[in-house]
């Protein structure tokens, strides 16, 4: 009798959790629909997200993809500016429903937010002065006399602090991914790390600097969008939208408007992205 009772209690508990979980998840999506707005956190980072300093107008392929998602959901897109250091807190505080900051999907971040399916994959490299030939491997930078700048809240910051504990590392606040590179150009630090695309574009405009480790990025991760932890229904909606854009080749079309040759790769690749 006790075994039968215990089995019944377990069955009811499982059924209860099964019934309650979708109701909670549906509440988030239902709130967006009733509000008629999809609040989208963004971080100015060309060419995916460009903000006109005079008008505040947003353009870029991330912006277009987000607008397409909102249109399919039959709601209005409302964009809320944030930073790399604060976007997770913004999601948790419900300042916005999702973030379109191009975010490296890492285990540490996945413990705080839920990721969409990857938009693409990207490797990270270093930028140093053009005449600096000291560094053959990343290990050559792990010295007390070496100064490295990284942008606060980025995957590059996590990687540098974990792999180069002996170097003098400075974290720069704000959403500008080239901030560390500008410190290199100014001669205030020896190196800075960020994704290979951003690094390549910066070096093109600043010939006093160069990219190193470009033939083999120091780490390679998927780029994805994020939602608040547990908001699985919106996560799935975003992922379906991204997969449809990829499979229909619309992703390359949208990206190609802002970046010659497109930026999308659906599998990891250790070579540079088209410039």
Short mmCIF file of C-alpha atoms in Angstrom, two decimals:
data_model
loop_
_atom_site.label_atom_id
_atom_site.label_comp_id
_atom_site.label_asym_id
_atom_site.label_seq_id
_atom_site.Cartn_x
_atom_site.Cartn_y
_atom_site.Cartn_z
CA UNK A 1 0.00 0.00 0.00
CA UNK A 2 2.83 2.41 0.92
CA UNK A 3 4.59 1.76 -2.40
CA UNK A 4 1.38 2.45 -4.31
CA UNK A 5 0.82 5.65 -2.32
CA UNK A 6 4.43 6.79 -2.87
CA UNK A 7 4.11 6.10 -6.59
CA UNK A 8 0.90 8.12 -6.71
CA UNK A 9 2.49 11.06 -4.89
CA UNK A 10 5.46 10.98 -7.30
CA UNK A 11 3.16 10.85 -10.32
CA UNK A 12 1.14 13.82 -9.06
CA UNK A 13 4.32 15.78 -8.34
CA UNK A 14 5.69 15.12 -11.82
CA UNK A 15 2.35 16.01 -13.41
CA UNK A 16 2.15 19.19 -11.34
CA UNK A 17 5.64 20.33 -12.36
CA UNK A 18 4.88 19.50 -15.98
CA UNK A 19 1.70 21.56 -15.94
CA UNK A 20 3.19 24.51 -14.07
CA UNK A 21 6.41 24.93 -16.10
CA UNK A 22 4.76 25.73 -19.44
CA UNK A 23 2.37 28.16 -17.73
CA UNK A 24 5.31 30.13 -16.34
CA UNK A 25 7.18 30.08 -19.64
CA UNK A 26 4.06 31.00 -21.56
CA UNK A 27 3.59 33.99 -19.25
CA UNK A 28 6.73 35.68 -20.60
CA UNK A 29 5.69 35.26 -24.23
CA UNK A 30 2.10 36.15 -23.49
CA UNK A 31 3.21 39.37 -21.78
CA UNK A 32 5.10 40.42 -24.93
CA UNK A 33 2.06 39.70 -27.10
CA UNK A 34 -0.34 41.58 -24.81
CA UNK A 35 2.07 44.50 -24.49
CA UNK A 36 2.45 44.57 -28.25
CA UNK A 37 6.16 45.25 -27.87
CA UNK A 38 9.35 43.19 -28.03
CA UNK A 39 11.94 45.01 -25.93
CA UNK A 40 15.34 44.46 -27.49
CA UNK A 41 18.59 45.21 -25.69
CA UNK A 42 21.36 46.33 -28.04
CA UNK A 43 25.00 47.33 -27.84
CA UNK A 44 26.33 49.70 -30.54
CA UNK A 45 28.86 47.58 -32.42
CA UNK A 46 29.18 48.14 -36.19
CA UNK A 47 28.38 46.76 -38.66
CA UNK A 48 25.81 44.55 -36.90
CA UNK A 49 24.41 47.39 -34.81
CA UNK A 50 25.11 50.99 -35.84
CA UNK A 51 23.79 54.03 -33.96
CA UNK A 52 23.76 57.41 -35.66
CA UNK A 53 25.22 59.84 -33.07
CA UNK A 54 23.14 62.71 -34.42
CA UNK A 55 19.72 61.08 -34.79
CA UNK A 56 19.99 57.95 -32.65
CA UNK A 57 18.74 55.89 -35.61
CA UNK A 58 19.75 52.23 -35.52
CA UNK A 59 20.86 50.29 -38.58
CA UNK A 60 22.80 47.07 -39.18
CA UNK A 61 22.11 43.43 -39.87
CA UNK A 62 21.41 42.56 -36.21
CA UNK A 63 18.85 45.37 -36.13
CA UNK A 64 17.19 44.14 -39.34
CA UNK A 65 17.07 40.54 -38.10
CA UNK A 66 15.51 41.70 -34.80
CA UNK A 67 12.93 43.81 -36.65
CA UNK A 68 12.09 40.81 -38.83
CA UNK A 69 11.55 38.70 -35.70
CA UNK A 70 9.24 41.33 -34.16
CA UNK A 71 7.24 41.57 -37.39
CA UNK A 72 6.76 37.80 -37.44
CA UNK A 73 5.58 37.97 -33.83
CA UNK A 74 3.21 40.80 -34.81
CA UNK A 75 4.63 43.16 -32.19
CA UNK A 76 6.54 46.44 -32.27
CA UNK A 77 10.35 46.32 -31.76
CA UNK A 78 11.51 48.66 -28.97
CA UNK A 79 15.28 49.03 -28.69
CA UNK A 80 16.99 49.63 -25.33
CA UNK A 81 20.69 50.49 -25.23
CA UNK A 82 22.95 48.53 -22.87
CA UNK A 83 26.62 47.52 -22.51
CA UNK A 84 28.64 44.31 -22.49
CA UNK A 85 29.06 44.62 -18.73
CA UNK A 86 25.36 45.22 -18.01
CA UNK A 87 23.29 43.29 -20.56
CA UNK A 88 22.93 40.19 -18.34
CA UNK A 89 21.68 42.32 -15.43
CA UNK A 90 19.32 44.07 -17.86
CA UNK A 91 17.79 40.75 -18.89
CA UNK A 92 17.45 39.61 -15.30
CA UNK A 93 15.81 42.89 -14.29
CA UNK A 94 13.43 42.64 -17.29
CA UNK A 95 14.63 45.94 -18.74
CA UNK A 96 14.38 44.15 -22.09
CA UNK A 97 13.16 40.75 -23.26
CA UNK A 98 16.20 39.77 -25.33
CA UNK A 99 19.66 41.02 -26.15
CA UNK A 100 20.99 41.22 -29.71
CA UNK A 101 24.51 41.94 -28.52
CA UNK A 102 26.64 39.49 -30.51
CA UNK A 103 27.57 37.34 -27.54
CA UNK A 104 30.09 34.51 -27.32
CA UNK A 105 28.21 31.55 -25.83
CA UNK A 106 30.23 30.35 -22.84
CA UNK A 107 29.45 28.05 -19.91
CA UNK A 108 29.81 30.93 -17.45
CA UNK A 109 27.29 33.04 -19.33
CA UNK A 110 24.94 30.09 -19.91
CA UNK A 111 24.59 29.83 -16.14
CA UNK A 112 23.08 33.34 -16.11
CA UNK A 113 21.21 33.57 -19.44
CA UNK A 114 19.77 31.29 -22.12
CA UNK A 115 21.26 31.40 -25.62
CA UNK A 116 19.58 31.23 -29.00
CA UNK A 117 20.88 28.94 -31.70
CA UNK A 118 24.19 30.39 -33.01
CA UNK A 119 24.07 33.06 -35.69
CA UNK A 120 27.64 32.13 -36.67
CA UNK A 121 31.03 31.26 -35.20
CA UNK A 122 33.97 33.58 -34.61
CA UNK A 123 37.57 33.32 -33.42
CA UNK A 124 39.53 35.84 -31.34
CA UNK A 125 42.98 37.27 -32.00
CA UNK A 126 45.33 39.92 -30.63
CA UNK A 127 46.27 43.38 -31.87
CA UNK A 128 49.74 44.79 -31.18
CA UNK A 129 51.94 47.56 -32.58
CA UNK A 130 52.99 46.91 -36.18
CA UNK A 131 56.68 46.79 -35.23
CA UNK A 132 56.19 44.54 -32.19
CA UNK A 133 57.54 41.04 -32.89
CA UNK A 134 57.89 39.78 -29.32
CA UNK A 135 54.91 37.44 -29.24
CA UNK A 136 55.07 34.12 -31.07
CA UNK A 137 52.40 32.47 -28.88
CA UNK A 138 49.90 33.75 -26.29
CA UNK A 139 52.15 32.31 -23.58
CA UNK A 140 54.74 34.96 -24.45
CA UNK A 141 52.34 37.57 -23.07
CA UNK A 142 51.88 35.92 -19.69
CA UNK A 143 54.50 38.09 -17.98
CA UNK A 144 54.25 40.81 -15.29
CA UNK A 145 55.75 43.45 -17.58
CA UNK A 146 53.16 42.90 -20.33
CA UNK A 147 50.12 45.21 -20.33
CA UNK A 148 46.91 43.94 -21.92
CA UNK A 149 43.63 45.83 -22.37
CA UNK A 150 40.27 44.08 -22.78
CA UNK A 151 36.67 45.28 -22.87
CA UNK A 152 34.77 44.58 -19.65
CA UNK A 153 32.15 41.87 -19.87
CA UNK A 154 33.49 40.22 -23.03
CA UNK A 155 34.60 36.64 -23.59
CA UNK A 156 38.05 38.02 -24.38
CA UNK A 157 38.26 39.47 -20.87
CA UNK A 158 37.41 36.08 -19.33
CA UNK A 159 39.91 34.26 -21.54
CA UNK A 160 42.78 36.69 -20.91
CA UNK A 161 42.30 36.70 -17.14
CA UNK A 162 42.16 32.90 -17.04
CA UNK A 163 45.11 32.20 -19.34
CA UNK A 164 47.39 35.14 -18.54
CA UNK A 165 47.31 35.55 -14.75
CA UNK A 166 50.81 37.04 -14.67
CA UNK A 167 50.14 39.84 -17.16
CA UNK A 168 48.87 43.26 -16.11
CA UNK A 169 45.28 43.25 -17.42
CA UNK A 170 43.10 46.36 -17.64
CA UNK A 171 39.34 46.05 -18.21
CA UNK A 172 37.71 48.92 -20.10
CA UNK A 173 34.05 49.80 -19.45
CA UNK A 174 31.59 50.50 -22.26
CA UNK A 175 30.43 48.74 -25.40
CA UNK A 176 33.19 49.77 -27.83
CA UNK A 177 35.01 46.55 -28.78
CA UNK A 178 37.89 48.52 -30.30
CA UNK A 179 38.64 50.36 -27.03
CA UNK A 180 41.51 48.01 -26.20
CA UNK A 181 42.94 48.34 -29.70
CA UNK A 182 42.97 52.12 -29.33
CA UNK A 183 45.00 51.69 -26.15
CA UNK A 184 47.51 49.67 -28.19
CA UNK A 185 47.64 52.32 -30.92
CA UNK A 186 48.23 55.00 -28.26
CA UNK A 187 51.09 52.99 -26.79
CA UNK A 188 49.49 52.63 -23.37
CA UNK A 189 49.33 48.81 -23.50
CA UNK A 190 51.20 46.08 -25.35
CA UNK A 191 48.23 44.09 -26.67
CA UNK A 192 44.48 43.69 -26.77
CA UNK A 193 42.25 40.74 -27.65
CA UNK A 194 38.92 40.65 -29.45
CA UNK A 195 37.18 38.83 -32.31
CA UNK A 196 39.05 38.49 -35.59
CA UNK A 197 36.49 40.51 -37.56
CA UNK A 198 36.66 43.56 -35.28
CA UNK A 199 40.45 43.29 -35.10
CA UNK A 200 40.84 43.10 -38.87
CA UNK A 201 38.64 46.14 -39.47
CA UNK A 202 40.53 48.16 -36.86
CA UNK A 203 43.97 47.35 -38.29
CA UNK A 204 42.83 48.38 -41.76
CA UNK A 205 42.12 51.85 -40.40
CA UNK A 206 45.13 51.97 -38.05
CA UNK A 207 48.25 50.88 -39.99
CA UNK A 208 50.39 51.47 -36.90
CA UNK A 209 48.92 48.21 -35.53
CA UNK A 210 48.70 44.60 -36.71
CA UNK A 211 46.82 41.38 -35.98
CA UNK A 212 48.69 38.42 -34.51
CA UNK A 213 47.52 34.83 -34.09
CA UNK A 214 45.26 35.40 -37.12
CA UNK A 215 46.28 32.07 -38.63
CA UNK A 216 45.06 30.30 -35.50
CA UNK A 217 42.64 32.26 -33.26
CA UNK A 218 43.30 31.86 -29.54
CA UNK A 219 39.75 30.67 -28.91
CA UNK A 220 36.74 30.01 -31.06
CA UNK A 221 33.11 30.25 -29.90
CA UNK A 222 29.56 30.48 -31.28
CA UNK A 223 27.93 33.91 -31.49
CA UNK A 224 24.33 33.98 -30.26
CA UNK A 225 21.58 36.17 -28.81
CA UNK A 226 20.34 35.90 -25.25
CA UNK A 227 17.17 35.89 -23.13
CA UNK A 228 16.55 35.80 -19.40
CA UNK A 229 17.33 32.43 -17.81
CA UNK A 230 14.27 30.21 -18.03
CA UNK A 231 12.53 32.16 -20.79
CA UNK A 232 12.57 29.07 -22.99
CA UNK A 233 9.57 29.93 -25.16
CA UNK A 234 11.06 33.21 -26.40
CA UNK A 235 14.41 31.46 -26.74
CA UNK A 236 12.84 28.90 -29.09
CA UNK A 237 11.00 31.57 -31.10
CA UNK A 238 14.28 33.44 -31.65
CA UNK A 239 16.11 30.24 -32.56
CA UNK A 240 13.48 29.24 -35.12
CA UNK A 241 13.69 32.68 -36.71
CA UNK A 242 17.49 32.45 -36.94
CA UNK A 243 17.41 28.91 -38.37
CA UNK A 244 14.86 29.96 -40.99
CA UNK A 245 17.02 32.91 -42.05
CA UNK A 246 20.04 30.62 -42.36
CA UNK A 247 18.26 27.87 -44.28
CA UNK A 248 16.61 30.32 -46.68
CA UNK A 249 19.92 32.15 -47.28
CA UNK A 250 18.30 35.39 -46.09
CA UNK A 251 20.99 35.66 -43.40
CA UNK A 252 23.69 36.19 -46.04
CA UNK A 253 21.44 38.64 -47.90
CA UNK A 254 20.86 40.78 -44.81
CA UNK A 255 24.49 40.67 -43.74
CA UNK A 256 25.68 41.38 -47.28
CA UNK A 257 23.93 44.77 -47.20
CA UNK A 258 26.37 45.92 -44.54
CA UNK A 259 29.39 43.70 -45.10
CA UNK A 260 30.79 42.77 -48.49
CA UNK A 261 30.81 39.01 -48.96
CA UNK A 262 28.58 38.34 -45.95
CA UNK A 263 29.66 37.35 -42.48
CA UNK A 264 27.71 34.19 -41.86
CA UNK A 265 29.38 30.79 -41.48
CA UNK A 266 27.31 27.92 -40.12
CA UNK A 267 30.26 25.82 -38.96
CA UNK A 268 33.45 26.69 -37.06
CA UNK A 269 36.20 28.02 -39.29
CA UNK A 270 39.68 29.07 -38.27
CA UNK A 271 40.20 31.38 -41.25
CA UNK A 272 39.45 35.08 -41.34
CA UNK A 273 35.98 36.26 -42.28
CA UNK A 274 35.59 38.14 -45.57
CA UNK A 275 36.49 41.79 -45.33
#
